[in-house]
Amino acid sequence: EIVLTQSPATLSLSPGERATLSCRASQSVRSSLAWYQQKPGQAPRLLIYDASNRATGIPARFSGSGSGTDFTLTISSLEPEDFAVYYCQQRSNLFTFGPGTKVNIK
Amino acid sequence: QVQLVQSGAEVKKPGASVKVSCKASGYNFIAYYIQWVRQAPGQGLEWMGWINPNSGGTDYAQKFQGRVTMTRDTSISTAYMELNRLRSDDTAVYYCARPYCDSSTCYLGWLDPWGQGTLITVSS
C-alpha cells in the first residue's frame, strides 16, 4: 500500500498570506495525485488532480506541483473561505489518502 | 446537475449489518463507477472500494474484504454499500462519490461530486 504523509499537520496563517502544504508518497505515484478541501460538516471537494490541474470552478489561487514522491499545494493568498482541512490522495496503486493538513486562522 | 443523494443516519449494535444507499441523478448511472470512502469522527478519509454500475463488478480495499458488499440497482440509479459484523470502530461518515470528469475525460479515482455522507454509529 502506498502511504501518503502530509506536513505540517496544522498551519496557522492570516488571510492574504501564502499557504504551502506538502504531501510525500512512500513510493513514486508519478503524477497520480490529487488535493481535496474539506470544511466541517461537508464532503470533500476536489481542487487539484493529476498533480497540477485545477478542477472545474476552482480559483486560480490554488495550484499544485510535484511528481514522483513529493508534491505541494499552494494557496497564493488565503481567503476567509480557504480555512479548512486539505487532503492529498493517490490513484497510482489503488487509492489512499493522506492524514490531512488543517489550515487555521492565525 | 450531477447529484448523489445518500440515505439517512443509522445507529447499529455491534455485530449487526448496515446498508447505505446512494441515489444518482443528472447523468447516465451505468456509465461511471461509484466509489465509497469513509471518515471516522475527527479522522481522515479511507477508501473502501468501488462498483462498476454497468457490469456490477467490484473491487474492495483489502481491509474490508469479506465484510463489505457493494451492489447496484440500475432501474433506480442507486448504488449500495453493505458492511457486516459492525464494530465500534466502524462508526464513521460513509460517502459515495463519482469519478471527476473534465471537458474531455473522466478520471477513475479522482472523486467529484460526492454524496452528502451518511453517519453510521455503532454502539451497544
PDB file of C-alpha atoms in Angstrom:
ATOM      1  CA  GLU A   1       0.000   0.000   0.000  1.00  0.00           C
ATOM      2  CA  ILE A   2       1.240   3.464  -0.846  1.00  0.00           C
ATOM      3  CA  VAL A   3       1.357   5.635   2.276  1.00  0.00           C
ATOM      4  CA  LEU A   4       0.952   9.391   1.999  1.00  0.00           C
ATOM      5  CA  THR A   5       2.288  11.730   4.668  1.00  0.00           C
ATOM      6  CA  GLN A   6       1.326  15.388   4.876  1.00  0.00           C
ATOM      7  CA  SER A   7       3.087  18.264   6.535  1.00  0.00           C
ATOM      8  CA  PRO A   8       2.594  20.274   8.533  1.00  0.00           C
ATOM      9  CA  ALA A   9      -0.328  18.780  10.424  1.00  0.00           C
ATOM     10  CA  THR A  10      -1.556  22.275  11.210  1.00  0.00           C
ATOM     11  CA  LEU A  11      -0.778  25.588   9.555  1.00  0.00           C
ATOM     12  CA  SER A  12      -1.758  28.858  11.232  1.00  0.00           C
ATOM     13  CA  LEU A  13      -1.896  31.784   8.836  1.00  0.00           C
ATOM     14  CA  SER A  14      -3.696  35.065   8.314  1.00  0.00           C
ATOM     15  CA  PRO A  15      -5.939  35.982   5.382  1.00  0.00           C
ATOM     16  CA  GLY A  16      -3.843  37.228   2.493  1.00  0.00           C
ATOM     17  CA  GLU A  17      -0.858  35.062   3.389  1.00  0.00           C
ATOM     18  CA  ARG A  18       0.556  32.313   1.211  1.00  0.00           C
ATOM     19  CA  ALA A  19      -0.010  28.697   2.259  1.00  0.00           C
ATOM     20  CA  THR A  20       2.311  25.886   1.244  1.00  0.00           C
ATOM     21  CA  LEU A  21       1.201  22.317   2.016  1.00  0.00           C
ATOM     22  CA  SER A  22       3.309  19.237   1.409  1.00  0.00           C
ATOM     23  CA  CYS A  23       2.430  15.636   0.573  1.00  0.00           C
ATOM     24  CA  ARG A  24       5.010  12.853   0.342  1.00  0.00           C
ATOM     25  CA  ALA A  25       4.376   9.358  -1.019  1.00  0.00           C
ATOM     26  CA  SER A  26       6.124   6.205   0.227  1.00  0.00           C
ATOM     27  CA  GLN A  27       6.889   5.292  -3.386  1.00  0.00           C
ATOM     28  CA  SER A  28       6.536   7.034  -6.712  1.00  0.00           C
ATOM     29  CA  VAL A  29       2.998   7.808  -7.804  1.00  0.00           C
ATOM     30  CA  ARG A  30       4.191   9.647 -10.942  1.00  0.00           C
ATOM     31  CA  SER A  31       1.668  12.483 -11.335  1.00  0.00           C
ATOM     32  CA  SER A  32      -1.273  10.486  -9.973  1.00  0.00           C
ATOM     33  CA  LEU A  33      -2.009  12.771  -7.051  1.00  0.00           C
ATOM     34  CA  ALA A  34      -4.981  14.948  -6.155  1.00  0.00           C
ATOM     35  CA  TRP A  35      -5.808  17.502  -3.488  1.00  0.00           C
ATOM     36  CA  TYR A  36      -9.159  17.941  -1.733  1.00  0.00           C
ATOM     37  CA  GLN A  37     -10.541  20.613   0.581  1.00  0.00           C
ATOM     38  CA  GLN A  38     -12.939  19.693   3.367  1.00  0.00           C
ATOM     39  CA  LYS A  39     -14.880  22.066   5.593  1.00  0.00           C
ATOM     40  CA  PRO A  40     -16.642  20.966   8.800  1.00  0.00           C
ATOM     41  CA  GLY A  41     -19.806  19.003   8.129  1.00  0.00           C
ATOM     42  CA  GLN A  42     -19.202  18.903   4.387  1.00  0.00           C
ATOM     43  CA  ALA A  43     -17.984  16.333   1.920  1.00  0.00           C
ATOM     44  CA  PRO A  44     -14.530  16.844   0.448  1.00  0.00           C
ATOM     45  CA  ARG A  45     -14.199  18.918  -2.709  1.00  0.00           C
ATOM     46  CA  LEU A  46     -11.700  18.156  -5.454  1.00  0.00           C
ATOM     47  CA  LEU A  47      -9.256  21.021  -6.001  1.00  0.00           C
ATOM     48  CA  ILE A  48      -6.342  19.617  -7.998  1.00  0.00           C
ATOM     49  CA  TYR A  49      -5.940  16.395  -9.996  1.00  0.00           C
ATOM     50  CA  ASP A  50      -3.010  14.819 -11.812  1.00  0.00           C
ATOM     51  CA  ALA A  51      -0.746  16.854  -9.505  1.00  0.00           C
ATOM     52  CA  SER A  52      -1.236  20.221 -11.168  1.00  0.00           C
ATOM     53  CA  ASN A  53      -4.616  20.509 -12.926  1.00  0.00           C
ATOM     54  CA  ARG A  54      -7.262  22.619 -11.276  1.00  0.00           C
ATOM     55  CA  ALA A  55     -10.718  21.076 -11.192  1.00  0.00           C
ATOM     56  CA  THR A  56     -13.617  22.931 -12.750  1.00  0.00           C
ATOM     57  CA  GLY A  57     -14.546  26.090 -10.851  1.00  0.00           C
ATOM     58  CA  ILE A  58     -11.503  26.103  -8.585  1.00  0.00           C
ATOM     59  CA  PRO A  59      -9.968  29.582  -8.204  1.00  0.00           C
ATOM     60  CA  ALA A  60      -6.564  30.287  -9.698  1.00  0.00           C
ATOM     61  CA  ARG A  61      -5.075  30.995  -6.255  1.00  0.00           C
ATOM     62  CA  PHE A  62      -4.912  27.198  -5.806  1.00  0.00           C
ATOM     63  CA  SER A  63      -2.028  25.500  -7.568  1.00  0.00           C
ATOM     64  CA  GLY A  64      -0.391  22.113  -7.359  1.00  0.00           C
ATOM     65  CA  SER A  65       3.056  20.921  -8.272  1.00  0.00           C
ATOM     66  CA  GLY A  66       5.344  17.921  -7.975  1.00  0.00           C
ATOM     67  CA  SER A  67       5.776  14.407  -9.306  1.00  0.00           C
ATOM     68  CA  GLY A  68       7.141  11.102  -8.116  1.00  0.00           C
ATOM     69  CA  THR A  69       7.074  11.239  -4.321  1.00  0.00           C
ATOM     70  CA  ASP A  70       6.956  14.949  -3.411  1.00  0.00           C
ATOM     71  CA  PHE A  71       4.022  17.241  -4.019  1.00  0.00           C
ATOM     72  CA  THR A  72       2.946  20.721  -2.992  1.00  0.00           C
ATOM     73  CA  LEU A  73      -0.369  22.531  -2.809  1.00  0.00           C
ATOM     74  CA  THR A  74      -0.009  26.309  -2.782  1.00  0.00           C
ATOM     75  CA  ILE A  75      -2.703  28.819  -1.953  1.00  0.00           C
ATOM     76  CA  SER A  76      -1.257  32.108  -3.137  1.00  0.00           C
ATOM     77  CA  SER A  77      -3.314  34.430  -0.964  1.00  0.00           C
ATOM     78  CA  LEU A  78      -5.652  32.960   1.636  1.00  0.00           C
ATOM     79  CA  GLU A  79      -9.277  33.973   1.514  1.00  0.00           C
ATOM     80  CA  PRO A  80     -11.509  33.556   4.598  1.00  0.00           C
ATOM     81  CA  GLU A  81     -13.260  30.593   2.962  1.00  0.00           C
ATOM     82  CA  ASP A  82      -9.960  28.730   2.472  1.00  0.00           C
ATOM     83  CA  PHE A  83      -9.528  27.848   6.145  1.00  0.00           C
ATOM     84  CA  ALA A  84     -10.240  24.124   6.085  1.00  0.00           C
ATOM     85  CA  VAL A  85      -8.586  20.718   6.060  1.00  0.00           C
ATOM     86  CA  TYR A  86      -6.695  19.651   2.943  1.00  0.00           C
ATOM     87  CA  TYR A  87      -6.088  16.043   1.934  1.00  0.00           C
ATOM     88  CA  CYS A  88      -3.872  14.586  -0.738  1.00  0.00           C
ATOM     89  CA  GLN A  89      -4.828  11.336  -2.473  1.00  0.00           C
ATOM     90  CA  GLN A  90      -3.049   8.981  -4.859  1.00  0.00           C
ATOM     91  CA  ARG A  91      -4.514   6.690  -7.503  1.00  0.00           C
ATOM     92  CA  SER A  92      -1.285   5.120  -8.786  1.00  0.00           C
ATOM     93  CA  ASN A  93      -1.902   1.892  -6.860  1.00  0.00           C
ATOM     94  CA  LEU A  94      -5.490   1.598  -5.700  1.00  0.00           C
ATOM     95  CA  PHE A  95      -6.406   4.693  -3.719  1.00  0.00           C
ATOM     96  CA  THR A  96      -5.096   6.137  -0.466  1.00  0.00           C
ATOM     97  CA  PHE A  97      -5.421   9.477   1.281  1.00  0.00           C
ATOM     98  CA  GLY A  98      -3.009  11.439   3.398  1.00  0.00           C
ATOM     99  CA  PRO A  99      -3.873  12.313   7.030  1.00  0.00           C
ATOM    100  CA  GLY A 100      -4.649  15.937   6.179  1.00  0.00           C
ATOM    101  CA  THR A 101      -3.330  19.431   6.911  1.00  0.00           C
ATOM    102  CA  LYS A 102      -5.558  21.804   8.833  1.00  0.00           C
ATOM    103  CA  VAL A 103      -5.215  25.444   7.811  1.00  0.00           C
ATOM    104  CA  ASN A 104      -6.223  27.614  10.775  1.00  0.00           C
ATOM    105  CA  ILE A 105      -6.817  31.333  11.049  1.00  0.00           C
ATOM    106  CA  LYS A 106      -3.947  32.882  12.982  1.00  0.00           C
TER     107      LYS A 106
ATOM    108  CA  GLN B   1     -26.795  18.701 -12.455  1.00  0.00           C
ATOM    109  CA  VAL B   2     -24.930  15.612 -11.293  1.00  0.00           C
ATOM    110  CA  GLN B   3     -26.060  14.709  -7.791  1.00  0.00           C
ATOM    111  CA  LEU B   4     -25.578  11.847  -5.360  1.00  0.00           C
ATOM    112  CA  VAL B   5     -28.069  11.601  -2.500  1.00  0.00           C
ATOM    113  CA  GLN B   6     -27.417   9.159   0.321  1.00  0.00           C
ATOM    114  CA  SER B   7     -29.691   7.523   2.849  1.00  0.00           C
ATOM    115  CA  GLY B   8     -30.032   8.826   6.367  1.00  0.00           C
ATOM    116  CA  ALA B   9     -28.058   8.281   9.537  1.00  0.00           C
ATOM    117  CA  GLU B  10     -28.363   4.977  11.380  1.00  0.00           C
ATOM    118  CA  VAL B  11     -27.445   3.548  14.766  1.00  0.00           C
ATOM    119  CA  LYS B  12     -26.443  -0.094  14.850  1.00  0.00           C
ATOM    120  CA  LYS B  13     -25.345  -2.551  17.504  1.00  0.00           C
ATOM    121  CA  PRO B  14     -22.006  -4.342  17.308  1.00  0.00           C
ATOM    122  CA  GLY B  15     -22.229  -7.411  15.123  1.00  0.00           C
ATOM    123  CA  ALA B  16     -25.099  -6.040  13.038  1.00  0.00           C
ATOM    124  CA  SER B  17     -25.069  -5.044   9.369  1.00  0.00           C
ATOM    125  CA  VAL B  18     -25.815  -1.754   7.678  1.00  0.00           C
ATOM    126  CA  LYS B  19     -26.728  -0.949   4.091  1.00  0.00           C
ATOM    127  CA  VAL B  20     -26.215   2.602   2.813  1.00  0.00           C
ATOM    128  CA  SER B  21     -27.776   3.769  -0.439  1.00  0.00           C
ATOM    129  CA  CYS B  22     -26.546   6.359  -2.909  1.00  0.00           C
ATOM    130  CA  LYS B  23     -29.039   7.580  -5.498  1.00  0.00           C
ATOM    131  CA  ALA B  24     -27.587   9.190  -8.606  1.00  0.00           C
ATOM    132  CA  SER B  25     -29.255  11.776 -10.805  1.00  0.00           C
ATOM    133  CA  GLY B  26     -28.323  14.092 -13.626  1.00  0.00           C
ATOM    134  CA  TYR B  27     -26.239  11.618 -15.613  1.00  0.00           C
ATOM    135  CA  ASN B  28     -26.203   8.120 -17.095  1.00  0.00           C
ATOM    136  CA  PHE B  29     -25.816   5.996 -13.958  1.00  0.00           C
ATOM    137  CA  ILE B  30     -24.266   2.965 -15.639  1.00  0.00           C
ATOM    138  CA  ALA B  31     -21.534   4.992 -17.334  1.00  0.00           C
ATOM    139  CA  TYR B  32     -19.485   5.869 -14.229  1.00  0.00           C
ATOM    140  CA  TYR B  33     -18.096   3.893 -11.329  1.00  0.00           C
ATOM    141  CA  ILE B  34     -19.268   4.697  -7.819  1.00  0.00           C
ATOM    142  CA  GLN B  35     -16.649   4.697  -5.095  1.00  0.00           C
ATOM    143  CA  TRP B  36     -17.117   4.569  -1.340  1.00  0.00           C
ATOM    144  CA  VAL B  37     -14.987   6.411   1.207  1.00  0.00           C
ATOM    145  CA  ARG B  38     -15.445   6.635   4.965  1.00  0.00           C
ATOM    146  CA  GLN B  39     -14.322   9.077   7.634  1.00  0.00           C
ATOM    147  CA  ALA B  40     -14.268   8.268  11.326  1.00  0.00           C
ATOM    148  CA  PRO B  41     -15.044  11.181  13.686  1.00  0.00           C
ATOM    149  CA  GLY B  42     -12.213  13.689  13.614  1.00  0.00           C
ATOM    150  CA  GLN B  43     -10.158  11.430  11.372  1.00  0.00           C
ATOM    151  CA  GLY B  44      -9.034  11.291   7.756  1.00  0.00           C
ATOM    152  CA  LEU B  45     -10.500   9.682   4.659  1.00  0.00           C
ATOM    153  CA  GLU B  46     -10.362   5.949   3.966  1.00  0.00           C
ATOM    154  CA  TRP B  47     -11.115   4.395   0.575  1.00  0.00           C
ATOM    155  CA  MET B  48     -13.352   1.332   0.798  1.00  0.00           C
ATOM    156  CA  GLY B  49     -13.897   0.238  -2.772  1.00  0.00           C
ATOM    157  CA  TRP B  50     -15.777   0.791  -5.976  1.00  0.00           C
ATOM    158  CA  ILE B  51     -18.507  -0.716  -8.099  1.00  0.00           C
ATOM    159  CA  ASN B  52     -18.949  -0.609 -11.842  1.00  0.00           C
ATOM    160  CA  PRO B  53     -22.714   0.033 -12.183  1.00  0.00           C
ATOM    161  CA  ASN B  54     -22.730  -1.335 -15.718  1.00  0.00           C
ATOM    162  CA  SER B  55     -21.296  -4.786 -15.012  1.00  0.00           C
ATOM    163  CA  GLY B  56     -21.728  -4.968 -11.239  1.00  0.00           C
ATOM    164  CA  GLY B  57     -18.009  -5.647 -10.925  1.00  0.00           C
ATOM    165  CA  THR B  58     -16.387  -4.551  -7.697  1.00  0.00           C
ATOM    166  CA  ASP B  59     -13.006  -4.001  -6.110  1.00  0.00           C
ATOM    167  CA  TYR B  60     -12.613  -3.650  -2.362  1.00  0.00           C
ATOM    168  CA  ALA B  61      -9.818  -2.346  -0.181  1.00  0.00           C
ATOM    169  CA  GLN B  62      -8.082  -5.296   1.450  1.00  0.00           C
ATOM    170  CA  LYS B  63      -9.070  -4.051   4.892  1.00  0.00           C
ATOM    171  CA  PHE B  64     -12.766  -4.518   4.115  1.00  0.00           C
ATOM    172  CA  GLN B  65     -12.709  -7.687   2.026  1.00  0.00           C
ATOM    173  CA  GLY B  66     -15.043 -10.286   3.455  1.00  0.00           C
ATOM    174  CA  ARG B  67     -17.084  -7.667   5.315  1.00  0.00           C
ATOM    175  CA  VAL B  68     -18.240  -5.269   2.621  1.00  0.00           C
ATOM    176  CA  THR B  69     -20.520  -5.796  -0.361  1.00  0.00           C
ATOM    177  CA  MET B  70     -21.222  -3.150  -2.982  1.00  0.00           C
ATOM    178  CA  THR B  71     -24.204  -3.586  -5.248  1.00  0.00           C
ATOM    179  CA  ARG B  72     -26.416  -1.528  -7.506  1.00  0.00           C
ATOM    180  CA  ASP B  73     -29.939  -1.327  -8.870  1.00  0.00           C
ATOM    181  CA  THR B  74     -29.765   0.196 -12.314  1.00  0.00           C
ATOM    182  CA  SER B  75     -33.557   0.517 -12.547  1.00  0.00           C
ATOM    183  CA  ILE B  76     -33.467   3.222  -9.878  1.00  0.00           C
ATOM    184  CA  SER B  77     -29.907   4.531 -10.435  1.00  0.00           C
ATOM    185  CA  THR B  78     -28.859   3.589  -6.942  1.00  0.00           C
ATOM    186  CA  ALA B  79     -25.690   2.091  -5.528  1.00  0.00           C
ATOM    187  CA  TYR B  80     -25.465   0.340  -2.175  1.00  0.00           C
ATOM    188  CA  MET B  81     -22.716  -0.358   0.324  1.00  0.00           C
ATOM    189  CA  GLU B  82     -23.362  -3.038   2.925  1.00  0.00           C
ATOM    190  CA  LEU B  83     -20.966  -3.538   5.819  1.00  0.00           C
ATOM    191  CA  ASN B  84     -21.311  -6.611   8.038  1.00  0.00           C
ATOM    192  CA  ARG B  85     -20.155  -7.600  11.510  1.00  0.00           C
ATOM    193  CA  LEU B  86     -20.056  -3.995  12.611  1.00  0.00           C
ATOM    194  CA  ARG B  87     -17.636  -2.901  15.341  1.00  0.00           C
ATOM    195  CA  SER B  88     -17.422   0.312  17.296  1.00  0.00           C
ATOM    196  CA  ASP B  89     -14.525   1.465  15.129  1.00  0.00           C
ATOM    197  CA  ASP B  90     -16.821   1.349  12.092  1.00  0.00           C
ATOM    198  CA  THR B  91     -18.514   4.457  13.450  1.00  0.00           C
ATOM    199  CA  ALA B  92     -17.964   6.943  10.658  1.00  0.00           C
ATOM    200  CA  VAL B  93     -19.489   9.063   7.929  1.00  0.00           C
ATOM    201  CA  TYR B  94     -19.733   6.992   4.768  1.00  0.00           C
ATOM    202  CA  TYR B  95     -19.554   8.795   1.427  1.00  0.00           C
ATOM    203  CA  CYS B  96     -20.265   7.716  -2.116  1.00  0.00           C
ATOM    204  CA  ALA B  97     -18.581   9.599  -4.932  1.00  0.00           C
ATOM    205  CA  ARG B  98     -18.303   9.576  -8.693  1.00  0.00           C
ATOM    206  CA  PRO B  99     -15.237   9.980 -10.879  1.00  0.00           C
ATOM    207  CA  TYR B 100     -14.417  13.545 -11.795  1.00  0.00           C
ATOM    208  CA  CYS B 101     -14.876  14.475 -15.449  1.00  0.00           C
ATOM    209  CA  ASP B 102     -13.334  17.488 -17.150  1.00  0.00           C
ATOM    210  CA  SER B 103     -14.357  18.659 -20.617  1.00  0.00           C
ATOM    211  CA  SER B 104     -12.823  15.641 -22.334  1.00  0.00           C
ATOM    212  CA  THR B 105     -12.021  12.832 -19.878  1.00  0.00           C
ATOM    213  CA  CYS B 106     -13.325  11.100 -16.792  1.00  0.00           C
ATOM    214  CA  TYR B 107     -10.792  10.009 -14.179  1.00  0.00           C
ATOM    215  CA  LEU B 108     -11.408   6.904 -12.105  1.00  0.00           C
ATOM    216  CA  GLY B 109     -10.015   7.701  -8.683  1.00  0.00           C
ATOM    217  CA  TRP B 110     -10.431  11.468  -8.707  1.00  0.00           C
ATOM    218  CA  LEU B 111     -13.680  11.987  -6.884  1.00  0.00           C
ATOM    219  CA  ASP B 112     -16.220  14.682  -7.576  1.00  0.00           C
ATOM    220  CA  PRO B 113     -19.078  15.023  -6.893  1.00  0.00           C
ATOM    221  CA  TRP B 114     -19.628  13.354  -3.530  1.00  0.00           C
ATOM    222  CA  GLY B 115     -22.790  12.420  -1.720  1.00  0.00           C
ATOM    223  CA  GLN B 116     -23.673  14.313   1.427  1.00  0.00           C
ATOM    224  CA  GLY B 117     -22.469  11.493   3.651  1.00  0.00           C
ATOM    225  CA  THR B 118     -24.247   9.038   5.936  1.00  0.00           C
ATOM    226  CA  LEU B 119     -23.339   8.809   9.613  1.00  0.00           C
ATOM    227  CA  ILE B 120     -23.294   5.252  10.878  1.00  0.00           C
ATOM    228  CA  THR B 121     -22.947   4.926  14.637  1.00  0.00           C
ATOM    229  CA  VAL B 122     -22.089   1.542  16.101  1.00  0.00           C
ATOM    230  CA  SER B 123     -22.890   1.370  19.784  1.00  0.00           C
ATOM    231  CA  SER B 124     -24.271  -1.119  22.264  1.00  0.00           C
TER     232      SER B 124
END
